[in-house]
Amino acid sequence: MNAEQRTQSGRRIDQLFASYSDDHRHPVNQRIHMVCVPAILWSVVALVWCIPVAGTLFRSGVWAALAMFVAWAFYNRMSRRLGLGMLAVFFFCGCLCRLIETRLGLPMLLKIAVAVFVVAWIGQFIGHSRWFEGRKPSFLTDLTYLLVGPAWVLAKFYRQMDWKY
């Protein structure tokens, strides 16, 4: 299905993906996004994971769980099948945060998250540079695209697996 057909389908998710795809045509930029977008998603979850929750039994993860739930609700509302996939992605992100926190401690999780965040964003901007895409990142026109990026990557995986979303 090409971008025009997706836009004509009328589903909001297809319209968002068509617009996002227009800003991500170069194959190198697309490959960079396949790596950097999931890395940024995990690093944001990890950064939020590190925010302490005073006055509770929980030292970490509460704000991340809340943020993941809100993001999942956005994805699930757009597409139940993508919502299920993003639920699995968020589960993996949470498990990885918990594993790193348990093994290395919360301060190390924070350091790793910051490093991954910085390196992945550098990759993103290289992909959008004049050498490859030559277009500004989609989120600079609409912050919603910060949420669309991870779903767009997952939808590409779904299409490779011949799954509908």
PDB file of N, CA and C in Angstrom, residues 1 12 32 36 59 62 66-67 77 79 82 89 93 98-99 101 103 115 144-146 158 160 162 164:
ATOM      1  N   MET A   1       0.848  -1.171   0.000  1.00  0.00           N
ATOM      2  CA  MET A   1       0.000   0.000   0.000  1.00  0.00           C
ATOM      3  C   MET A   1       0.897   1.238   0.000  1.00  0.00           C
ATOM      4  N   ARG A  12      -6.669   7.509  11.049  1.00  0.00           N
ATOM      5  CA  ARG A  12      -5.720   8.526  11.528  1.00  0.00           C
ATOM      6  C   ARG A  12      -4.292   7.979  11.529  1.00  0.00           C
ATOM      7  N   ILE A  32      18.699   4.055   9.822  1.00  0.00           N
ATOM      8  CA  ILE A  32      19.091   4.722  11.065  1.00  0.00           C
ATOM      9  C   ILE A  32      17.895   4.770  12.019  1.00  0.00           C
ATOM     10  N   CYS A  36      17.708   3.779  15.859  1.00  0.00           N
ATOM     11  CA  CYS A  36      17.708   4.912  16.797  1.00  0.00           C
ATOM     12  C   CYS A  36      16.360   5.177  17.448  1.00  0.00           C
ATOM     13  N   ARG A  59      10.746   2.726  44.722  1.00  0.00           N
ATOM     14  CA  ARG A  59      11.828   3.689  44.540  1.00  0.00           C
ATOM     15  C   ARG A  59      11.932   4.159  43.106  1.00  0.00           C
ATOM     16  N   VAL A  62       7.675   3.904  38.750  1.00  0.00           N
ATOM     17  CA  VAL A  62       6.255   4.259  38.804  1.00  0.00           C
ATOM     18  C   VAL A  62       5.898   5.257  37.708  1.00  0.00           C
ATOM     19  N   LEU A  66       3.454   4.769  34.364  1.00  0.00           N
ATOM     20  CA  LEU A  66       2.363   5.686  34.027  1.00  0.00           C
ATOM     21  C   LEU A  66       2.556   6.250  32.616  1.00  0.00           C
ATOM     22  N   ALA A  67       3.762   6.678  32.291  1.00  0.00           N
ATOM     23  CA  ALA A  67       4.043   7.228  30.960  1.00  0.00           C
ATOM     24  C   ALA A  67       3.832   6.171  29.870  1.00  0.00           C
ATOM     25  N   ARG A  77      -5.545   3.204  20.795  1.00  0.00           N
ATOM     26  CA  ARG A  77      -6.688   3.926  20.232  1.00  0.00           C
ATOM     27  C   ARG A  77      -6.567   4.029  18.715  1.00  0.00           C
ATOM     28  N   SER A  79      -4.778   1.884  16.727  1.00  0.00           N
ATOM     29  CA  SER A  79      -4.818   0.549  16.132  1.00  0.00           C
ATOM     30  C   SER A  79      -4.633  -0.486  17.243  1.00  0.00           C
ATOM     31  N   LEU A  82      -1.429  -2.588  16.629  1.00  0.00           N
ATOM     32  CA  LEU A  82      -0.212  -1.861  16.992  1.00  0.00           C
ATOM     33  C   LEU A  82      -0.150  -1.642  18.494  1.00  0.00           C
ATOM     34  N   VAL A  89       6.502  -4.068  23.391  1.00  0.00           N
ATOM     35  CA  VAL A  89       7.706  -3.228  23.377  1.00  0.00           C
ATOM     36  C   VAL A  89       7.893  -2.563  24.742  1.00  0.00           C
ATOM     37  N   CYS A  93      10.893  -2.865  27.452  1.00  0.00           N
ATOM     38  CA  CYS A  93      11.598  -1.681  27.970  1.00  0.00           C
ATOM     39  C   CYS A  93      11.620  -1.691  29.497  1.00  0.00           C
ATOM     40  N   ARG A  98      14.415  -2.616  34.647  1.00  0.00           N
ATOM     41  CA  ARG A  98      14.457  -3.303  35.939  1.00  0.00           C
ATOM     42  C   ARG A  98      15.711  -4.167  36.061  1.00  0.00           C
ATOM     43  N   LEU A  99      16.077  -4.865  34.989  1.00  0.00           N
ATOM     44  CA  LEU A  99      17.263  -5.709  34.992  1.00  0.00           C
ATOM     45  C   LEU A  99      18.527  -4.869  35.233  1.00  0.00           C
ATOM     46  N   GLU A 101      18.689  -1.862  36.549  1.00  0.00           N
ATOM     47  CA  GLU A 101      18.624  -1.293  37.900  1.00  0.00           C
ATOM     48  C   GLU A 101      19.038  -2.323  38.947  1.00  0.00           C
ATOM     49  N   ARG A 103      20.877  -5.114  38.551  1.00  0.00           N
ATOM     50  CA  ARG A 103      22.266  -5.571  38.414  1.00  0.00           C
ATOM     51  C   ARG A 103      23.300  -4.467  38.651  1.00  0.00           C
ATOM     52  N   ALA A 115      23.415   8.289  27.899  1.00  0.00           N
ATOM     53  CA  ALA A 115      24.339   7.989  26.800  1.00  0.00           C
ATOM     54  C   ALA A 115      23.582   7.481  25.571  1.00  0.00           C
ATOM     55  N   THR A 144       3.420  15.328  18.072  1.00  0.00           N
ATOM     56  CA  THR A 144       2.783  14.009  18.014  1.00  0.00           C
ATOM     57  C   THR A 144       3.699  12.990  17.349  1.00  0.00           C
ATOM     58  N   TYR A 145       4.533  13.465  16.440  1.00  0.00           N
ATOM     59  CA  TYR A 145       5.412  12.548  15.709  1.00  0.00           C
ATOM     60  C   TYR A 145       6.477  11.912  16.599  1.00  0.00           C
ATOM     61  N   LEU A 146       6.686  12.452  17.787  1.00  0.00           N
ATOM     62  CA  LEU A 146       7.558  11.760  18.740  1.00  0.00           C
ATOM     63  C   LEU A 146       6.938  10.426  19.156  1.00  0.00           C
ATOM     64  N   TYR A 158       5.721  -5.073  11.120  1.00  0.00           N
ATOM     65  CA  TYR A 158       4.467  -5.783  10.833  1.00  0.00           C
ATOM     66  C   TYR A 158       4.347  -6.072   9.336  1.00  0.00           C
ATOM     67  N   GLN A 160       6.763  -6.365   7.166  1.00  0.00           N
ATOM     68  CA  GLN A 160       7.742  -7.396   6.794  1.00  0.00           C
ATOM     69  C   GLN A 160       7.213  -8.785   7.156  1.00  0.00           C
ATOM     70  N   ASP A 162       4.149  -9.544   7.197  1.00  0.00           N
ATOM     71  CA  ASP A 162       2.862  -9.655   6.511  1.00  0.00           C
ATOM     72  C   ASP A 162       1.696  -9.689   7.515  1.00  0.00           C
ATOM     73  N   LYS A 164      -1.225  -7.421   9.572  1.00  0.00           N
ATOM     74  CA  LYS A 164      -2.008  -6.206   9.449  1.00  0.00           C
ATOM     75  C   LYS A 164      -1.934  -5.411  10.744  1.00  0.00           C
TER      76      LYS A 164
END
